XYZ file of C-alpha atoms in Angstrom:
301
model
C 38.560 5.002 32.449
C 38.631 1.235 31.905
C 40.132 -0.609 28.980
C 38.591 -0.160 25.483
C 37.734 -3.865 25.781
C 34.667 -2.899 27.838
C 33.461 -0.508 25.136
C 34.006 -3.211 22.515
C 31.993 -5.666 24.625
C 29.080 -3.218 24.927
C 29.033 -2.622 21.165
C 29.136 -6.365 20.483
C 26.278 -6.976 22.937
C 24.133 -4.219 21.397
C 24.670 -5.632 17.908
C 23.610 -9.058 19.156
C 20.486 -7.757 20.897
C 19.547 -5.379 18.065
C 21.122 -6.494 14.778
C 22.197 -3.446 12.721
C 20.549 -4.862 9.596
C 17.151 -4.174 11.228
C 17.755 -0.405 11.208
C 16.107 1.618 8.437
C 19.300 2.673 6.676
C 17.334 4.593 4.031
C 17.155 7.524 6.454
C 18.394 6.476 9.902
C 21.968 6.694 11.227
C 22.822 3.936 13.677
C 25.778 2.087 15.150
C 28.974 3.293 16.821
C 28.705 6.976 15.884
C 31.505 8.171 18.173
C 34.424 5.871 18.892
C 36.604 6.070 21.978
C 39.648 8.264 21.283
C 42.963 6.407 21.318
C 45.411 6.955 24.149
C 48.873 8.332 23.289
C 51.279 5.555 22.298
C 52.774 3.852 25.333
C 49.993 4.990 27.686
C 48.182 2.233 29.569
C 44.440 2.579 30.314
C 43.382 2.643 33.947
C 42.409 -0.754 35.274
C 39.023 -1.535 36.807
C 35.436 -2.044 35.787
C 33.801 -0.021 33.060
C 30.422 1.682 32.907
C 27.830 2.258 30.199
C 25.118 4.921 30.446
C 21.750 4.333 28.745
C 19.773 7.355 27.564
C 16.990 8.158 25.144
C 18.575 11.443 24.020
C 22.031 12.950 24.365
C 21.625 16.353 26.033
C 23.976 18.633 27.952
C 22.604 17.259 31.224
C 23.249 13.675 30.102
C 26.809 14.545 29.036
C 27.388 16.140 32.462
C 26.094 12.951 34.070
C 28.326 10.751 31.891
C 31.393 12.791 32.828
C 30.503 12.751 36.519
C 30.000 8.980 36.517
C 33.121 8.435 34.379
C 31.433 6.069 31.943
C 33.228 4.507 28.986
C 30.354 4.533 26.548
C 26.880 6.002 26.182
C 24.103 4.059 24.476
C 21.815 6.790 23.141
C 18.650 5.435 21.537
C 18.322 8.453 19.230
C 21.245 9.188 16.871
C 23.672 11.880 18.010
C 24.825 12.439 14.423
C 21.959 12.506 11.964
C 22.988 14.850 9.149
C 26.472 15.040 7.592
C 28.920 17.152 9.609
C 30.984 19.789 7.791
C 32.682 20.970 10.962
C 32.768 20.458 14.730
C 32.071 23.638 16.640
C 31.107 24.684 20.143
C 28.441 26.900 18.569
C 26.207 23.911 17.807
C 24.798 22.173 20.923
C 25.169 18.596 19.654
C 28.635 19.222 18.231
C 29.642 20.732 21.575
C 28.445 17.545 23.304
C 30.541 15.439 20.922
C 33.653 17.532 21.525
C 33.275 17.153 25.290
C 32.869 13.389 24.938
C 35.860 13.090 22.604
C 37.992 14.981 25.120
C 36.962 12.507 27.835
C 37.309 9.414 25.615
C 33.621 8.462 25.878
C 32.130 6.535 22.952
C 28.499 6.735 21.771
C 26.459 3.894 20.262
C 23.007 4.614 18.767
C 20.670 1.701 17.850
C 17.390 3.605 17.128
C 15.223 1.800 14.525
C 17.047 -1.499 15.095
C 15.427 -1.462 18.562
C 12.043 -0.590 17.037
C 12.117 -3.557 14.677
C 13.752 -6.186 16.890
C 11.886 -9.146 18.314
C 11.175 -8.134 21.911
C 12.121 -4.554 21.022
C 10.359 -1.266 21.648
C 7.145 -1.959 19.772
C 6.700 -5.418 21.258
C 7.233 -3.845 24.689
C 4.538 -1.228 23.992
C 2.156 -4.072 23.176
C 3.129 -5.902 26.368
C 2.429 -2.962 28.690
C -1.038 -2.459 27.182
C -2.039 -6.029 28.050
C -2.827 -7.371 31.512
C -3.891 -10.575 33.263
C -7.490 -10.138 32.103
C -6.803 -9.526 28.414
C -4.188 -11.206 26.218
C -3.357 -10.810 22.543
C -4.862 -13.454 20.276
C -2.622 -12.307 17.430
C 0.319 -9.915 16.976
C 1.894 -8.951 13.668
C 4.358 -6.460 12.184
C 2.786 -3.391 10.552
C 5.601 -2.536 8.110
C 7.848 -5.543 7.389
C 11.409 -4.839 6.265
C 11.404 -5.368 2.499
C 15.134 -5.828 1.905
C 16.761 -9.270 2.357
C 17.414 -10.269 5.984
C 19.128 -13.140 7.740
C 16.834 -16.142 8.121
C 16.364 -15.588 11.865
C 15.249 -11.978 11.277
C 12.836 -12.503 8.407
C 9.373 -11.054 8.973
C 10.550 -8.374 11.402
C 9.880 -4.680 10.865
C 8.355 -1.528 12.285
C 5.148 -1.078 14.287
C 2.918 -3.801 15.688
C -0.801 -4.603 15.457
C -2.572 -6.738 18.050
C -5.919 -8.467 17.916
C -7.122 -8.870 21.491
C -8.831 -11.975 22.822
C -11.844 -9.831 23.651
C -12.923 -6.175 23.841
C -10.922 -4.141 26.371
C -12.136 -0.833 27.836
C -10.091 2.118 26.601
C -9.923 3.414 30.170
C -8.161 0.219 31.270
C -5.731 0.430 28.368
C -4.861 4.001 29.371
C -4.244 2.961 32.978
C -2.035 0.075 31.835
C -0.095 2.443 29.573
C 0.326 4.927 32.404
C 1.758 2.247 34.673
C 4.059 0.823 31.989
C 5.382 4.250 31.026
C 6.475 5.010 34.573
C 3.189 6.282 36.046
C 2.743 8.928 33.352
C -0.261 11.023 34.384
C -1.123 12.865 31.154
C -1.852 11.599 27.635
C -3.563 13.085 24.592
C -6.611 11.137 23.412
C -8.463 11.735 20.128
C -11.825 9.977 20.330
C -13.578 8.630 17.220
C -16.425 10.247 15.279
C -19.271 10.154 16.133
C -17.868 11.160 19.507
C -18.833 9.107 22.550
C -17.943 9.129 26.238
C -14.461 7.695 26.822
C -15.950 5.218 29.311
C -18.031 3.706 26.504
C -15.093 3.035 24.151
C -14.020 -0.615 23.939
C -11.067 -1.807 21.884
C -10.503 -5.110 20.057
C -7.530 -4.181 17.832
C -4.503 -1.986 18.609
C -1.642 -0.652 16.482
C 1.464 0.776 18.166
C 4.546 2.637 16.986
C 7.119 4.111 19.340
C 8.149 7.698 18.618
C 6.327 9.270 15.674
C 3.822 6.861 14.164
C 2.120 8.772 11.332
C 4.170 7.187 8.538
C 4.418 3.608 9.802
C 0.749 3.423 10.835
C -0.737 5.362 7.903
C -2.707 2.379 6.559
C -3.735 0.674 9.800
C -7.407 -0.049 10.385
C -6.956 -0.855 14.093
C -9.566 0.590 16.434
C -6.845 2.124 18.628
C -3.545 3.717 17.612
C -0.890 4.300 20.286
C 2.219 6.334 19.490
C 4.490 9.013 20.895
C 3.347 11.847 18.662
C 1.168 12.386 15.594
C 0.491 15.350 13.331
C -2.898 17.068 13.482
C -4.210 15.998 10.078
C -3.329 12.330 10.532
C -5.098 12.245 13.901
C -8.129 14.002 12.403
C -8.268 11.487 9.548
C -8.186 8.532 11.940
C -10.971 9.887 14.153
C -13.161 10.568 11.109
C -12.701 6.900 10.196
C -13.947 5.834 13.627
C -10.521 5.153 15.157
C -9.077 6.348 18.482
C -5.594 7.874 18.780
C -3.501 8.074 21.961
C -0.218 10.014 22.064
C 2.084 10.056 25.090
C 4.898 12.437 23.920
C 7.632 11.180 21.602
C 10.372 10.043 23.961
C 7.952 9.024 26.721
C 6.875 6.180 24.429
C 10.482 4.941 24.465
C 12.276 5.882 27.688
C 11.003 3.258 30.152
C 12.132 0.516 27.770
C 15.704 1.361 28.748
C 15.029 0.552 32.396
C 12.576 -2.305 32.018
C 14.154 -4.225 29.123
C 17.491 -2.942 27.797
C 19.285 -2.604 31.153
C 18.662 -6.194 32.347
C 19.287 -7.655 28.882
C 22.573 -5.782 28.486
C 23.647 -6.763 32.009
C 22.963 -10.396 31.142
C 24.953 -10.176 27.903
C 27.927 -8.461 29.549
C 27.991 -10.950 32.428
C 28.841 -13.654 29.900
C 32.041 -11.871 28.814
C 35.240 -11.947 30.852
C 36.214 -8.631 29.202
C 33.056 -6.817 30.274
C 33.296 -6.278 34.005
C 31.335 -3.114 34.742
C 28.028 -1.385 35.406
C 24.979 -0.641 33.269
C 23.472 2.692 34.325
C 20.264 4.401 33.199
C 20.448 8.174 32.907
C 18.667 10.135 35.614
C 19.038 13.382 33.642
C 17.307 12.202 30.457
C 13.758 13.525 30.031
C 11.241 14.542 27.378
C 11.623 18.233 26.442
C 7.867 18.780 26.819
C 5.853 18.837 30.014
C 2.195 19.614 30.680
C 1.690 22.907 32.514
C -1.469 23.870 34.408
C -1.770 27.534 33.428
C -4.206 28.245 36.270
C -1.461 27.401 38.756
C 0.912 30.069 37.409
C 1.390 33.340 39.257
C -0.033 36.366 37.455
């Protein structure tokens, strides 16, 4: 276990990349949610490089991985503490994870909606992977700007993005681009507009995106295509009756590849500029969406 200086450097870098004031503090819980336990007085930390593990969710498998790799800090996109804690018990899965991490002096930082709102954050990345060399965005804007006062450099930022494309883009090509950008994901849910037409005949000129669950953020969008992680039945039905198309890719699948493609290299770059931050940035291999698509016909009777 390296010096706490490495953990401090990771936290500082995350706050620079994704300013905490961008998080939706009305309901979200972000920041350093689990600090690194102090060593007994007079005990010196082991010398050597540190390690940070990036994950979308903190699960038992991810905790096992963190312990095996002896990391100093976990950056978990989703908050590990969301509701107030009245106790810490091994009976609750998340509390058990926290107790194991405390015992091993592993900190946890959770940025969540600060990443969603940031310039170059999750929603901008979702826009980027939809586009290709043939079709660019003529215009991109925030769907739900942050209404509270922000620093001058952050003004205008917020949640969700809407793009106006330079020209109509076939929905089939958008789906293939999404698949590639999301790590060659092979299955997506598509709700086609009413009156229903063949998917090959659907062309898109405007797109709204929201990582995770987009029903609330995108509730007033009039974009022809809505891309999100998950959406409730009635919202999807409403959109299709209004002539819009909805694509869902599973909640965390709309977020996970961002860790590898964007956060890892950006965090490595930030840490390389600090003499106190010698160490590795790792992406969890155990992190995965809880849902998977099963072909029932392939199951044994």
